[in-house]
Amino acid sequence: MKSLAIEREFGSGGREVGMKVAELAGIPYYDSALMVKAAETKGISVGMLEEYDEKRSGSFLYDIAAYTSYAQGNSKNSVYELFSGMQKTIEKLAAEGPAVFIGRCSTEILKEKRNVLRVFIYSSETGKRIRRTMETEHVSEAEAKRLIDKKDKQRRNYFRFWTRKEWGDRGNYDLELNTSSLSTEECARILLSAMEK
């Protein structure tokens, strides 16, 4: 069985699909827990990782400062230590056996592995994303719209910063699933079938 690496739009239900696949296949599931593992590997506090994620909201000046520091040979730059720790953690966990990885550029980190299915999960109906976000995050419609815009921007910029690729570009993935027309269960079944080939 292959591992599964997922990138997903906020409010698309991608996390739920990944969890369902892991449950049905009886394999490990990794999302924010990767932050903890990366922190342990590199000796970086979890609080700092969370702070970094908040800063990575698309600040062009922050990107320039971080990249300039790295380009000048500052390999101890904590931003790059974080990604290096994340990359090593994902690679190590994938080598241990089939697993589900959510976000953190796992689709790109594992792209050279033949035993990994790389997937992008989206929803073509904004209304469904808004309703799902209202339910899962317990927020108003206006707040749900704001969250969707903010989170998608963060994910897009994070992916572009580390991979120099576009987050939603279908060329980055083996498969795309639209949760506007497919249920969580249907998506999970499709992915399980593809993982077993």
Tab-separated table of C-alpha atoms in Angstrom:
chain	number	residue	atom	x	y	z
A	1	MET	CA	0.000	0.000	0.000
A	2	LYS	CA	1.137	3.536	-0.816
A	3	SER	CA	1.332	6.469	1.562
A	4	LEU	CA	-0.982	9.420	0.947
A	5	ALA	CA	0.109	13.072	0.898
A	6	ILE	CA	-2.663	15.680	0.795
A	7	GLU	CA	-2.788	19.415	0.146
A	8	ARG	CA	-6.254	20.902	0.581
A	9	GLU	CA	-8.289	24.079	0.451
A	10	PHE	CA	-9.518	25.301	3.800
A	11	GLY	CA	-13.100	24.180	4.318
A	12	SER	CA	-12.905	21.489	1.641
A	13	GLY	CA	-12.952	18.643	4.153
A	14	GLY	CA	-9.476	17.446	3.173
A	15	ARG	CA	-8.480	16.777	6.773
A	16	GLU	CA	-11.584	14.643	7.331
A	17	VAL	CA	-10.875	12.712	4.129
A	18	GLY	CA	-7.317	12.028	5.279
A	19	MET	CA	-8.490	10.899	8.703
A	20	LYS	CA	-11.076	8.592	7.111
A	21	VAL	CA	-8.462	7.026	4.829
A	22	ALA	CA	-6.141	6.423	7.783
A	23	GLU	CA	-8.996	4.894	9.784
A	24	LEU	CA	-10.143	2.573	6.989
A	25	ALA	CA	-6.601	1.534	6.058
A	26	GLY	CA	-5.411	1.187	9.649
A	27	ILE	CA	-2.372	3.398	9.021
A	28	PRO	CA	-0.944	6.427	10.889
A	29	TYR	CA	-2.245	9.952	10.255
A	30	TYR	CA	0.001	13.029	10.591
A	31	ASP	CA	-0.911	16.705	10.477
A	32	SER	CA	-0.031	19.246	13.170
A	33	ALA	CA	1.685	16.452	15.101
A	34	LEU	CA	4.486	16.866	12.549
A	35	MET	CA	5.265	20.232	14.123
A	36	VAL	CA	5.927	18.542	17.433
A	37	LYS	CA	8.112	15.867	15.847
A	38	ALA	CA	10.083	18.479	13.917
A	39	ALA	CA	10.498	20.515	17.079
A	40	GLU	CA	11.824	17.507	18.985
A	41	THR	CA	14.233	16.693	16.149
A	42	LYS	CA	15.658	20.208	15.933
A	43	GLY	CA	15.266	21.380	19.517
A	44	ILE	CA	12.859	24.166	18.539
A	45	SER	CA	10.010	25.049	20.863
A	46	VAL	CA	6.485	24.316	19.666
A	47	GLY	CA	5.531	27.848	20.598
A	48	MET	CA	8.058	29.177	18.094
A	49	LEU	CA	6.657	26.941	15.347
A	50	GLU	CA	3.156	28.237	15.973
A	51	GLU	CA	4.439	31.811	15.942
A	52	TYR	CA	6.213	31.158	12.638
A	53	ASP	CA	3.049	29.785	11.053
A	54	GLU	CA	1.185	32.926	12.078
A	55	LYS	CA	3.883	35.127	10.563
A	56	ARG	CA	3.810	33.102	7.350
A	57	SER	CA	0.581	34.799	6.368
A	58	GLY	CA	2.018	36.082	3.132
A	59	SER	CA	4.271	38.841	4.406
A	60	PHE	CA	6.531	39.647	1.464
A	61	LEU	CA	9.005	41.488	3.718
A	62	TYR	CA	9.185	38.507	6.073
A	63	ASP	CA	9.895	36.218	3.115
A	64	ILE	CA	12.702	38.495	1.926
A	65	ALA	CA	14.259	38.737	5.397
A	66	ALA	CA	14.147	34.976	5.919
A	67	TYR	CA	15.481	34.169	2.450
A	68	THR	CA	18.241	36.802	2.617
A	69	SER	CA	19.442	35.430	5.942
A	70	TYR	CA	19.539	31.921	4.488
A	71	ALA	CA	21.202	33.010	1.214
A	72	GLN	CA	23.958	34.754	3.190
A	73	GLY	CA	24.929	31.434	4.693
A	74	ASN	CA	23.045	31.681	7.963
A	75	SER	CA	22.183	27.989	8.040
A	76	LYS	CA	21.195	28.370	11.679
A	77	ASN	CA	18.234	30.498	10.649
A	78	SER	CA	15.421	28.965	12.690
A	79	VAL	CA	12.939	29.253	9.806
A	80	TYR	CA	15.075	26.979	7.657
A	81	GLU	CA	15.894	24.694	10.570
A	82	LEU	CA	12.158	24.268	10.991
A	83	PHE	CA	11.568	23.246	7.386
A	84	SER	CA	14.621	20.997	7.366
A	85	GLY	CA	13.330	19.282	10.518
A	86	MET	CA	9.869	18.975	8.994
A	87	GLN	CA	11.275	17.476	5.788
A	88	LYS	CA	13.422	14.924	7.617
A	89	THR	CA	10.510	13.978	9.863
A	90	ILE	CA	8.139	13.428	6.934
A	91	GLU	CA	10.737	11.387	5.040
A	92	LYS	CA	11.497	9.254	8.101
A	93	LEU	CA	7.829	8.585	8.834
A	94	ALA	CA	7.143	7.710	5.176
A	95	ALA	CA	10.064	5.273	5.211
A	96	GLU	CA	8.553	3.475	8.208
A	97	GLY	CA	5.496	2.390	6.233
A	98	PRO	CA	2.246	3.645	4.721
A	99	ALA	CA	0.794	6.751	6.376
A	100	VAL	CA	-1.392	9.775	5.632
A	101	PHE	CA	0.306	13.191	5.581
A	102	ILE	CA	-1.702	16.425	5.590
A	103	GLY	CA	-0.133	19.642	4.311
A	104	ARG	CA	3.332	20.919	5.231
A	105	CYS	CA	4.438	20.505	1.597
A	106	SER	CA	4.392	16.727	2.081
A	107	THR	CA	3.231	16.292	-1.524
A	108	GLU	CA	6.420	17.977	-2.706
A	109	ILE	CA	8.747	16.514	-0.074
A	110	LEU	CA	7.675	12.991	-1.061
A	111	LYS	CA	7.358	13.573	-4.811
A	112	GLU	CA	10.299	11.324	-5.706
A	113	LYS	CA	8.912	8.391	-3.721
A	114	ARG	CA	7.154	5.853	-5.945
A	115	ASN	CA	5.042	4.571	-3.063
A	116	VAL	CA	3.271	7.887	-2.383
A	117	LEU	CA	-0.005	9.148	-3.853
A	118	ARG	CA	-0.072	12.968	-3.994
A	119	VAL	CA	-3.538	14.540	-3.878
A	120	PHE	CA	-5.146	17.986	-3.899
A	121	ILE	CA	-8.600	18.239	-2.310
A	122	TYR	CA	-10.799	21.207	-3.147
A	123	SER	CA	-14.419	22.265	-3.286
A	124	SER	CA	-15.790	23.992	-6.378
A	125	GLU	CA	-18.744	25.364	-4.395
A	126	THR	CA	-17.800	28.248	-2.110
A	127	GLY	CA	-21.110	27.935	-0.268
A	128	LYS	CA	-20.265	24.388	0.838
A	129	ARG	CA	-16.856	25.501	2.069
A	130	ILE	CA	-18.450	28.332	4.042
A	131	ARG	CA	-21.047	26.039	5.625
A	132	ARG	CA	-18.439	23.422	6.506
A	133	THR	CA	-16.187	26.074	8.057
A	134	MET	CA	-19.100	27.501	10.064
A	135	GLU	CA	-19.783	24.003	11.433
A	136	THR	CA	-16.213	22.909	12.133
A	137	GLU	CA	-14.915	26.244	13.452
A	138	HIS	CA	-18.167	27.393	15.120
A	139	VAL	CA	-18.058	30.830	13.494
A	140	SER	CA	-20.444	33.163	11.673
A	141	GLU	CA	-20.766	33.219	7.900
A	142	ALA	CA	-18.695	36.400	7.659
A	143	GLU	CA	-15.971	34.932	9.857
A	144	ALA	CA	-15.998	31.701	7.840
A	145	LYS	CA	-15.403	33.659	4.616
A	146	ARG	CA	-12.549	35.560	6.268
A	147	LEU	CA	-10.996	32.339	7.582
A	148	ILE	CA	-11.187	30.635	4.182
A	149	ASP	CA	-9.446	33.563	2.495
A	150	LYS	CA	-6.797	33.831	5.207
A	151	LYS	CA	-6.007	30.112	5.461
A	152	ASP	CA	-5.904	29.550	1.712
A	153	LYS	CA	-3.556	32.519	1.358
A	154	GLN	CA	-1.298	31.141	4.093
A	155	ARG	CA	-1.224	27.688	2.521
A	156	ARG	CA	-0.596	29.078	-0.967
A	157	ASN	CA	2.251	31.292	0.228
A	158	TYR	CA	3.780	28.613	2.459
A	159	PHE	CA	3.792	26.143	-0.451
A	160	ARG	CA	5.219	28.711	-2.884
A	161	PHE	CA	7.896	29.854	-0.428
A	162	TRP	CA	9.255	26.352	0.205
A	163	THR	CA	8.692	24.705	-3.168
A	164	ARG	CA	8.774	27.612	-5.665
A	165	LYS	CA	5.628	26.050	-7.126
A	166	GLU	CA	1.969	26.991	-7.189
A	167	TRP	CA	-0.137	25.275	-4.542
A	168	GLY	CA	-3.209	24.610	-6.710
A	169	ASP	CA	-1.329	23.627	-9.881
A	170	ARG	CA	-2.624	20.205	-10.949
A	171	GLY	CA	0.844	19.344	-12.262
A	172	ASN	CA	1.984	18.944	-8.632
A	173	TYR	CA	-0.450	16.115	-7.898
A	174	ASP	CA	-1.385	12.626	-9.037
A	175	LEU	CA	-5.069	13.187	-8.354
A	176	GLU	CA	-7.531	15.968	-7.508
A	177	LEU	CA	-10.829	15.407	-5.711
A	178	ASN	CA	-13.765	17.814	-5.564
A	179	THR	CA	-15.677	17.513	-2.288
A	180	SER	CA	-18.557	19.502	-3.746
A	181	SER	CA	-19.548	16.433	-5.722
A	182	LEU	CA	-17.974	13.655	-3.627
A	183	SER	CA	-18.641	12.821	0.025
A	184	THR	CA	-15.870	12.208	2.543
A	185	GLU	CA	-16.591	8.488	2.344
A	186	GLU	CA	-16.489	8.480	-1.471
A	187	CYS	CA	-13.195	10.387	-1.500
A	188	ALA	CA	-11.718	7.978	1.039
A	189	ARG	CA	-12.772	4.943	-1.018
A	190	ILE	CA	-11.308	6.407	-4.208
A	191	LEU	CA	-8.019	7.160	-2.459
A	192	LEU	CA	-7.834	3.748	-0.813
A	193	SER	CA	-8.311	2.095	-4.187
A	194	ALA	CA	-5.562	4.238	-5.735
A	195	MET	CA	-3.224	3.587	-2.793
A	196	GLU	CA	-3.537	-0.151	-3.235
A	197	LYS	CA	-2.408	-0.091	-6.896
